[in-house]
XYZ file of C-alpha atoms in Angstrom:
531
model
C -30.894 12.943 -0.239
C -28.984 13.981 2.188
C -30.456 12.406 5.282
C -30.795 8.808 3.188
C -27.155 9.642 2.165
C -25.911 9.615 6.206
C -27.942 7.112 6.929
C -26.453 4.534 4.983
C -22.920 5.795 5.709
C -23.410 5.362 9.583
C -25.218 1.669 9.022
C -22.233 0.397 7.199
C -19.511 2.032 8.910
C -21.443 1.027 12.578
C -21.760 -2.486 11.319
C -18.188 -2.937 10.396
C -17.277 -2.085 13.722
C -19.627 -4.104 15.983
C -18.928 -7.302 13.411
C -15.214 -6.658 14.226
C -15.322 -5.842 17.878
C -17.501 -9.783 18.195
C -14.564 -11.345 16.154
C -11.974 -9.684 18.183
C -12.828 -9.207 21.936
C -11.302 -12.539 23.276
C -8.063 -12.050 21.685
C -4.666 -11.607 23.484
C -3.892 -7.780 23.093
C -1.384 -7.941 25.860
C 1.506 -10.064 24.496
C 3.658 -8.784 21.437
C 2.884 -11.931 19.541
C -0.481 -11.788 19.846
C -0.897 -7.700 19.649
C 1.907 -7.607 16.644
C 1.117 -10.754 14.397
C -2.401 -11.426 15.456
C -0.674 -14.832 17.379
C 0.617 -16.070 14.462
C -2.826 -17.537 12.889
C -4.187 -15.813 10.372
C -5.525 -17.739 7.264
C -5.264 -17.033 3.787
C -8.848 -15.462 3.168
C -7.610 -13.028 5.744
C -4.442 -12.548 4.707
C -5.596 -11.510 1.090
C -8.474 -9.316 2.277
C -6.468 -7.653 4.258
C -3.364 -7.182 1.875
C -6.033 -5.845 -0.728
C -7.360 -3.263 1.908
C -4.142 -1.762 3.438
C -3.166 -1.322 -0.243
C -6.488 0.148 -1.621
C -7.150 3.688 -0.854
C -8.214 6.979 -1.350
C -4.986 8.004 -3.121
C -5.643 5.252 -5.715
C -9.144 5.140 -6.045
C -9.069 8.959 -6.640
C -5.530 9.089 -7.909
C -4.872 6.099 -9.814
C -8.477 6.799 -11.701
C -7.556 10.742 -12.038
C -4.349 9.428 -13.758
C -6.754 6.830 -16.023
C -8.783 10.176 -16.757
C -5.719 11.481 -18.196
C -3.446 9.357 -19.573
C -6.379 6.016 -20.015
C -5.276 2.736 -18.858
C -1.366 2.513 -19.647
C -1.663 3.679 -16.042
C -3.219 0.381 -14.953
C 0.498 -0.782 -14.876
C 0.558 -0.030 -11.292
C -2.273 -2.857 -10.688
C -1.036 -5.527 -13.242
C 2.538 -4.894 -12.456
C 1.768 -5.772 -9.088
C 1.172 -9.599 -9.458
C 4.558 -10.222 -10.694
C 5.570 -8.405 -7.257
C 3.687 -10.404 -5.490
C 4.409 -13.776 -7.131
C 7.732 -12.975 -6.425
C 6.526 -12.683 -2.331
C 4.448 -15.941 -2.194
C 7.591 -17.828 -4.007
C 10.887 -16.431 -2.625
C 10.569 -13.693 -0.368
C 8.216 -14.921 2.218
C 9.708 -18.407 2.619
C 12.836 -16.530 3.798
C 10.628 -13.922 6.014
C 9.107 -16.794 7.731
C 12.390 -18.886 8.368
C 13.761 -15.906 9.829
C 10.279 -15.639 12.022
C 10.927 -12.071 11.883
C 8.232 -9.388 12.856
C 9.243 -6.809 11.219
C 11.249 -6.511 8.006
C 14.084 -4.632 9.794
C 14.541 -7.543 12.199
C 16.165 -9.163 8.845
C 18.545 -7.078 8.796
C 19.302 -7.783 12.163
C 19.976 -11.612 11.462
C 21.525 -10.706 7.605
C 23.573 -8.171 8.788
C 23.659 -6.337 12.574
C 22.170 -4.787 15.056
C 23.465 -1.027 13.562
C 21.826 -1.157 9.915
C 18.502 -2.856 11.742
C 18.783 0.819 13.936
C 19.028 2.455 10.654
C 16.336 0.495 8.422
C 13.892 1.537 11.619
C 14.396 4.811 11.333
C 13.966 5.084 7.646
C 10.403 3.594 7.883
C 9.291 5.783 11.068
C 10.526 9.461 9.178
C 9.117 8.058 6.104
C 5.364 6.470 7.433
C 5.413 9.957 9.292
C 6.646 12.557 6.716
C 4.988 10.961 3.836
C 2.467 7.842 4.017
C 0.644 8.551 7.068
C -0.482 12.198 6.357
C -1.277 11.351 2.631
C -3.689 8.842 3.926
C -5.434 11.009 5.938
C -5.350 13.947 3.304
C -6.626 12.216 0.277
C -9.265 10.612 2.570
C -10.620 13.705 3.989
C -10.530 15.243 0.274
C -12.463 12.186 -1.358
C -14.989 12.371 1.624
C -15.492 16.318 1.279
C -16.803 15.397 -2.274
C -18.686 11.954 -1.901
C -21.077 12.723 1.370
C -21.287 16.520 0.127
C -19.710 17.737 3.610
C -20.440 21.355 3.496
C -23.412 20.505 2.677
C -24.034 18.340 5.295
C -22.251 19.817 7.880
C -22.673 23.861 7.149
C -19.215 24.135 7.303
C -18.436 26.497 4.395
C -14.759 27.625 5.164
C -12.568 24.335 3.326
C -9.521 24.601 5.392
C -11.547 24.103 8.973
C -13.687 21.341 7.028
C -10.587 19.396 6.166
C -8.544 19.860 9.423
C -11.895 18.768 11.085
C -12.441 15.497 8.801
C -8.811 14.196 9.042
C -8.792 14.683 12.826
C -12.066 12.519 13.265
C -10.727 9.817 10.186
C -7.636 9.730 12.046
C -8.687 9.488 15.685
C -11.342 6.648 14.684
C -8.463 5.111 12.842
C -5.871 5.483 15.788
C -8.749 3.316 18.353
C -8.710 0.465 15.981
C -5.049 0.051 15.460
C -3.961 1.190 18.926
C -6.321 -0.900 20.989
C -7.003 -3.647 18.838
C -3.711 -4.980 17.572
C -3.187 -6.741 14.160
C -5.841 -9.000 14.245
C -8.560 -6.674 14.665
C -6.893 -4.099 11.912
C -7.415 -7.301 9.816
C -10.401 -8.842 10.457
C -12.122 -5.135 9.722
C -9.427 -4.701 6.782
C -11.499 -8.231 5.430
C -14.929 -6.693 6.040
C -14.541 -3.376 4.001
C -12.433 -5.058 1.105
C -15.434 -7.001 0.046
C -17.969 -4.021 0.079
C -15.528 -1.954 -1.592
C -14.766 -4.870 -4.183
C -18.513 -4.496 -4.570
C -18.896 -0.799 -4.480
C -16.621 -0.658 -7.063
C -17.840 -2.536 -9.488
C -21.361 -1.176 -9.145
C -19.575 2.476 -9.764
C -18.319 0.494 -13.497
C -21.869 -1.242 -14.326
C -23.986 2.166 -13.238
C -20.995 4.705 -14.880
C -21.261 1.986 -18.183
C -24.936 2.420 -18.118
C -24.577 6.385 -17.851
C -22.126 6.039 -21.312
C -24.565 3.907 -23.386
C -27.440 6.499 -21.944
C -29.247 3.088 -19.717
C -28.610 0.751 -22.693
C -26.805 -1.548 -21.176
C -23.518 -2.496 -19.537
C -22.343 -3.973 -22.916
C -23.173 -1.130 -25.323
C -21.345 1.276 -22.457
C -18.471 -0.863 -23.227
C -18.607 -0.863 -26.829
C -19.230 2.912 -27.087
C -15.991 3.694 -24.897
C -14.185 1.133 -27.581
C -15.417 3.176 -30.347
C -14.999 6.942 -28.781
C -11.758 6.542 -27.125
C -10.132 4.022 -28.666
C -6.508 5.711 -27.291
C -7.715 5.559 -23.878
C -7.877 2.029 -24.053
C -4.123 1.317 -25.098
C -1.807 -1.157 -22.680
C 1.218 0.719 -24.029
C 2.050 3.871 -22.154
C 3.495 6.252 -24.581
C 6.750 8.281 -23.931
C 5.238 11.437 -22.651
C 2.886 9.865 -20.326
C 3.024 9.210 -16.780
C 4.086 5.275 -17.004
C 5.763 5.171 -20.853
C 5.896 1.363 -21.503
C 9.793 1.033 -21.130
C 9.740 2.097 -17.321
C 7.580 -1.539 -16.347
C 11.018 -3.027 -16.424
C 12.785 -0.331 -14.161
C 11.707 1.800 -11.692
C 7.972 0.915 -11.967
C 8.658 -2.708 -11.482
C 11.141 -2.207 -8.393
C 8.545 0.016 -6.884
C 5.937 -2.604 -6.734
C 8.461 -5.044 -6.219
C 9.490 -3.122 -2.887
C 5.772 -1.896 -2.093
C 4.612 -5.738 -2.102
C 7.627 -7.468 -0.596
C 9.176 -5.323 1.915
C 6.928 -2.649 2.802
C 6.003 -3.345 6.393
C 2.922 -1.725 6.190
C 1.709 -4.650 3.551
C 3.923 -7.581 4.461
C 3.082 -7.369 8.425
C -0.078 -9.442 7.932
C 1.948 -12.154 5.966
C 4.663 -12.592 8.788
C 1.419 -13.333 11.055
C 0.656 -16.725 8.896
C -0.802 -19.525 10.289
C 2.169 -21.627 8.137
C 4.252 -20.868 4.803
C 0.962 -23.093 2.796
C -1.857 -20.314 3.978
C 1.016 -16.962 3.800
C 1.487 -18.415 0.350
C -2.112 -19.314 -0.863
C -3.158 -15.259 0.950
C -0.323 -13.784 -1.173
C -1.496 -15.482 -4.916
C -4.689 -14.445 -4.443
C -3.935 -11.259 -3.357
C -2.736 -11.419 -7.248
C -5.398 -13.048 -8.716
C -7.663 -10.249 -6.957
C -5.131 -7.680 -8.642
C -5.758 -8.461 -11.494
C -9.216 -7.005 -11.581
C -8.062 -3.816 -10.003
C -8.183 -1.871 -13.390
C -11.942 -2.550 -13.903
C -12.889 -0.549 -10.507
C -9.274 1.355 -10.614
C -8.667 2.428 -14.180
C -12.171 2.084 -15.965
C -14.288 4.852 -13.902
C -11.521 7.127 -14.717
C -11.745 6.683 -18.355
C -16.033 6.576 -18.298
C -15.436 9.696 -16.568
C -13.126 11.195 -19.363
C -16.024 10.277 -22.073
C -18.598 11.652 -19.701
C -17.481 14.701 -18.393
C -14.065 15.768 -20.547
C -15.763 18.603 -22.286
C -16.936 19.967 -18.593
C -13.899 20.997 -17.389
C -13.673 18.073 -14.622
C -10.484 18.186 -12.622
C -8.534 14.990 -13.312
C -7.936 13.686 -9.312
C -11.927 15.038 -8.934
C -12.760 12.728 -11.742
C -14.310 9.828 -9.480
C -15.752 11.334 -6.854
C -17.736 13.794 -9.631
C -18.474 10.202 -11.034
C -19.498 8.623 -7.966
C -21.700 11.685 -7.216
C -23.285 11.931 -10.815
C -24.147 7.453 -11.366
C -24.837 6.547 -7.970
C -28.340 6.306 -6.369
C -28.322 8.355 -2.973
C -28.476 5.150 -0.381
C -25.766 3.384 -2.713
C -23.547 7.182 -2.376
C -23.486 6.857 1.570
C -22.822 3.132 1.039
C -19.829 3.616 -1.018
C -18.869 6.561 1.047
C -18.488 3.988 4.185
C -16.300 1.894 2.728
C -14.397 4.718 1.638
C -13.629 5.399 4.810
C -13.190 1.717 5.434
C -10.695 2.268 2.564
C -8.632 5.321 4.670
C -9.176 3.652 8.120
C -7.621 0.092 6.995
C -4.321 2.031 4.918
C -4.188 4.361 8.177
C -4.807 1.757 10.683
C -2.291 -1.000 9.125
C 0.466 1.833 8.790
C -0.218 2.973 12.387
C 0.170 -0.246 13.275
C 3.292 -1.333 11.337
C 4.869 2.022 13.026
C 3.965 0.613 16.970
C 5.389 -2.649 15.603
C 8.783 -0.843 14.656
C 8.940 1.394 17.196
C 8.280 -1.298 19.630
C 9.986 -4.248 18.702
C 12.760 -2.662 17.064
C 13.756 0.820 19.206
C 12.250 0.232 22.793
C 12.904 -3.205 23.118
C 16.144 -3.018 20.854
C 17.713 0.003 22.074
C 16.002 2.249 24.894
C 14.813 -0.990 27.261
C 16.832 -4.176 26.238
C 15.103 -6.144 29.683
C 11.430 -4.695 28.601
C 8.313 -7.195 29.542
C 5.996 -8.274 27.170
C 3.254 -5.965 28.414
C 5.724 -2.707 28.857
C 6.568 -3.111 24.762
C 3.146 -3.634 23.931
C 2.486 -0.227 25.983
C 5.429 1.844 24.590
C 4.269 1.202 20.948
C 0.530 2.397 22.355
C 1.586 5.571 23.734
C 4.198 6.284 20.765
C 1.153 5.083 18.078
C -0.479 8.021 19.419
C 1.958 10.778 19.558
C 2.808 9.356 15.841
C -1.439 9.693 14.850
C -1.199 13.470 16.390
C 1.888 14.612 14.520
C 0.506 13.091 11.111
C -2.977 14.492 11.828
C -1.207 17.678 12.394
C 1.103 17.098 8.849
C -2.104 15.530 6.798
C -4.110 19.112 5.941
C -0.758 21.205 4.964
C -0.198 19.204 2.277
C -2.876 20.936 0.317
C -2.432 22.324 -2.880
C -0.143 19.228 -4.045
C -0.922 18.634 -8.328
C -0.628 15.370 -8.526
C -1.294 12.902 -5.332
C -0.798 10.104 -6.783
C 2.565 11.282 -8.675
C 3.747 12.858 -5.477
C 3.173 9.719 -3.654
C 5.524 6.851 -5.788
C 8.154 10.078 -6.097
C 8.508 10.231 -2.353
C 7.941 7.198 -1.920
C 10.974 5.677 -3.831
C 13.419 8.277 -2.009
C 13.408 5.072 0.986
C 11.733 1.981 -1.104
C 14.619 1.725 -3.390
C 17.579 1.679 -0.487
C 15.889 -0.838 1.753
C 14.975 -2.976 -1.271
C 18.642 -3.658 -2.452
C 19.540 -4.052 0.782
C 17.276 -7.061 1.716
C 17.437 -8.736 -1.605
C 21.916 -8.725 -1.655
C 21.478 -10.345 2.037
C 19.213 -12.962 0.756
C 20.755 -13.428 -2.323
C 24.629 -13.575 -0.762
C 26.449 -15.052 1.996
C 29.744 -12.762 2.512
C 28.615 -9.103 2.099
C 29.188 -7.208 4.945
C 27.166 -5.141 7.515
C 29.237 -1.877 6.510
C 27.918 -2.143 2.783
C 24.226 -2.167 3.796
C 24.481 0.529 6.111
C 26.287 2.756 3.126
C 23.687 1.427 0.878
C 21.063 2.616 3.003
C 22.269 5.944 3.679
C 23.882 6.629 1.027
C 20.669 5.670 -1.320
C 17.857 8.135 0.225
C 20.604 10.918 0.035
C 21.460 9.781 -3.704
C 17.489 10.062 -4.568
C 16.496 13.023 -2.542
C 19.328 14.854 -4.500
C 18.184 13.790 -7.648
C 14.537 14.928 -6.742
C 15.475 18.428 -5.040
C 19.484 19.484 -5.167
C 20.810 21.476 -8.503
C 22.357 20.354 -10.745
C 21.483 16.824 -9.805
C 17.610 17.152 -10.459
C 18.019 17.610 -14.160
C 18.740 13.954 -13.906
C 15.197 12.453 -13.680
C 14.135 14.769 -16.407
C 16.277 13.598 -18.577
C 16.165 9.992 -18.246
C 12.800 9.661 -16.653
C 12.309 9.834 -13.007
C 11.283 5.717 -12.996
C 14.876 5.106 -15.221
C 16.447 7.543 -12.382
C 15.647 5.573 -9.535
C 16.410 2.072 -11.392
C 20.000 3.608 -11.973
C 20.317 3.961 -8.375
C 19.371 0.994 -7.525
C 21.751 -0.974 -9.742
C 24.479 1.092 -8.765
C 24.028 0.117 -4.670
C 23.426 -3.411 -5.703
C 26.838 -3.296 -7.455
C 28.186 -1.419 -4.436
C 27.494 -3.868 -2.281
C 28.894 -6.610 -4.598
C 31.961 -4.795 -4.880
C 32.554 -4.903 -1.149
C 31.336 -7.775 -0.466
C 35.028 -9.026 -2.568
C 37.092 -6.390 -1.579
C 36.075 -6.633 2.689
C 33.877 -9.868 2.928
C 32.364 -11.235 6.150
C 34.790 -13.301 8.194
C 31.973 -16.101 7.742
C 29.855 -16.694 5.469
C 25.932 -15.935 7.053
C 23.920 -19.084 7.232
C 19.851 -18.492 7.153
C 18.880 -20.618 10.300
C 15.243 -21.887 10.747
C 13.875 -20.476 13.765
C 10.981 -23.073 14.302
C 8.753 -20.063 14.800
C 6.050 -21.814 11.847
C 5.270 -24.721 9.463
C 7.614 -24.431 6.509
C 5.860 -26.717 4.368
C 5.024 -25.040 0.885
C 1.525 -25.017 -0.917
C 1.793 -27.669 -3.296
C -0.350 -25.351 -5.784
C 2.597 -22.283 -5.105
C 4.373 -22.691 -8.355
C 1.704 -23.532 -10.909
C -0.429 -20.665 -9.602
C 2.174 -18.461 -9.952
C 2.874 -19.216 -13.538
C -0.386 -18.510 -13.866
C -0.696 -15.237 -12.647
C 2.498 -14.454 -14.652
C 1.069 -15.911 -17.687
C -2.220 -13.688 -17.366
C -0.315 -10.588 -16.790
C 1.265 -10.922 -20.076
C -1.999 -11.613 -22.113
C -3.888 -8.579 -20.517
C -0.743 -6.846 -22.294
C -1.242 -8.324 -25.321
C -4.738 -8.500 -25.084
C -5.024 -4.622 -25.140
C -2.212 -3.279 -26.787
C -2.262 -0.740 -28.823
């Protein structure tokens, strides 16, 4: 089993890489446009494989279905919530990103605002993709790997701390090579690859872990059984003592997505790098239409693992891989197992690469080496990408021992997503609000959340109001901040949002009726399954 197992792994995983590497070789990795934002071509399949990719990972195919296992598919809120995010991308947010033809997201902030809160957005992201997203990547990977390809097993490596410092080092070196040397294209291109088998993968994980429920009966019965068993488990409505209670999808949990698909560099990177507005815009809505089936391979194993293996005493984050171990046939395990770490690579690779773009574009060439060439920034962000992969692959394996991953990921996560997004959206939104606001707003907004997460007295306040109404509170209070200023000590002149001829503005004629669609089929999914 084991040898058919590692067989199958290396096929896929080798394949990915020579397909990419033959897509890839001729392109420009020596200028920043073509190194940064692929040269500004890539086309909407692209663009929405690679959005789906960067986003799906270990820490939601193991968390988000470890939170299904508990709490059943109110948690799906994270998926569905999502295509109202990213509606709100394809029809307002990116035609202003790609006016601006900014790189990164802090280079709006540059043109909103100046060159100060730019300094201070950039640092935000690089403490932040190197304190917290980077080394979860890399942990959750190497803990969903340990379980799928049986690694002790495999390996004879019986002591779990050298197993896991060992596994993240090799994830993240392999992952470091294709961001460092290939540039965004390449990150992309394999991004594409690995989204479809995992698509696939996980949807054979639903129609095997079905079969397992209705005992090889068929997919249907499976279905019908769960309906009848665990009717609670298949409620829309998150209830108040569960992780997403229903009210929260129109606070926090809504601004979180709304940040995560709109102004998260990481995600929006490969957006900026549109061919023109039409393909950004047709990538982005189907990015949502593909969201929309994330619960089936997100959310559903989690709760056929909860009928299968509840009375077991199953862990709820080692729900899927015990599921993907148990239903799978052994070449299919190594299969899935690849684009696993197709899964970790792409979310590593694309933040790696989002942090060289920052670092780059934003500090060296911004601040440290005003006159730098083309090829001297593309080298800086090389040689800092890898001092940043080192320190994360050194953070990664002491985060052991966390309860939640998933939970510990939006929490941290919000600390800097909530700041940055009321920020960008009051200097798109208004014309005389100063730099000095944003820069308090900024500051002032990961101190306000970090207190309310770890400073006495303060941190009684998300457990009163619920962490999700906590950081909504903030939010509205910076927005209004900035508002107030913005009368009190305007700009001199009002800011006018210049076209810098950088694409093709022309919108996708189909933009607005396909977003009403997706916002349309958001709400029946609600409805459809509410309980």
């Amino acid at each position: 089993m084991h040898a058919l197992t590692l067989a199958s792994f290396l096929f896929f995983t080798g394949l990915v890489a020579l397909i990419t590497w033959r897509m890839t070789r001729r392109d420009d990795h020596s200028s920043s446009r073509g190194y940064f934002l692929a040269g500004r071509a890539l086309t909407f399949p692209v663009i929405a494989g690679s959005l789906l990719m960067t986003n799906l990972s270990t820490e939601q195919m193991v968390g988000l279905n470890g939170a299904a296992f508990s709490d059943g598919l109110s948690v799906m809120a994270w998926e569905v919530v999502a295509v109202l995010a990213l509606v709100a991308l394809g029809l307002f947010f990116l035609p202003r990103f790609l006016r601006s033809g900014i790189t990164t997201v802090p280079q709006m902030l540059l043109i909103r605002f100046d060159g100060g809160t730019q300094l201070i957005c950039n640092i935000i992201f690089l403490i932040a993709y190197a304190v917290i997203l980077l080394p979860i990547i890399l942990y959750s990977g190497a803990i969903g790997l340990q379980g799928m390809l049986d690694l002790p097993g495999l390996t004879g490596i019986q002591s779990s701390t050298l197993l896991l410092w060992l596994t993240v080092w090799v994830v993240g070196i392999i992952g470091s090579i294709y961001a460092l040397f290939g540039g965004l294209r390449t990150v992309a291109v394999s991004d594409t690859l690995n989204g479809v088998g995992l698509l696939i993968g996980g949807f054979v994980i639903v129609y095997f872990g079905l079969q397992a429920v209705s005992d090889n009966g068929g997919v249907l019965a499976g279905w019908e059984i769960l309906k009848q068993s665990d009717p609670d488990k298949l409620n829309s409505i998150g209830g108040a003592n569960q992780q997403v209670p229903f009210s929260t999808l129109f606070t926090g949990v809504f601004l979180i997505n709304l940040f995560y698909w709109t102004t998260n560099q990481q995600i929006i990177q490969r957006t900026f790098a549109a061919k023109n507005l039409a393909e950004g815009q047709k990538g982005v809505l189907l990015t949502g239409l593909l969201k929309l089936l994330g619960p089936l391979y997100l959310v559903l194993p989690g709760i056929i693992a909860y009928h299968l293996y509840a009375d077991q005493g199953v862990r709820a984050d080692a729900a899927y891989g015990h599921l993907v171990f148990n239903v799978l046939p052994p070449y299919l395990t190594g299969f899935f197992a690849a684009v696993m770490v197709g899964a970790i690579l792409s979310s590593f690779n694309s933040a790696l690469n989002s942090t060289t773009t920052i670092f780059s574009l934003g500090l060296y060439k911004g601040v440290l080496n005003k006159n730098a060439t083309d090829e001297q920034v593309v080298k800086s962000g090389k040689v800092f990408g890898w001092i940043m992969a080192v320190v994360t692959m050194t953070i990664a394996p002491l985060l052991a021992g966390q309860e939640s991953l998933f939970g510990y990921l939006q929490k941290m996560n919000a600390i800097y997503f909530i700041p940055i997004l009321a920020v960008v959206l009051v200097g798109l939104l208004t014309k005389r609000v100063p730099a000095m606001a944003a820069k308090i707003a900024l500051v002032g907004g990961c101190l306000l959340i970090a207190a309310g997460y770890f400073v006495p007295p303060f941190n009684k306040l998300p457990t009163i109001m619920n962490e999700f109404h906590f950081v909504a509170s903030v939010f509205v209070l910076l927005v209004a901040i900035m508002l107030i200023m913005g009368k009190l000590r305007p700009r001199e002149t009002a800011w006018i949002h210049e076209d810098s001829g950088a694409v093709d503005l022309t919108p996708w004629k189909g933009a607005i009726p396909a977003g009403i669609v997706l916002v349309v089929l958001v709400i029946a999914i609600y409805v459809a399954f509410a309980g």
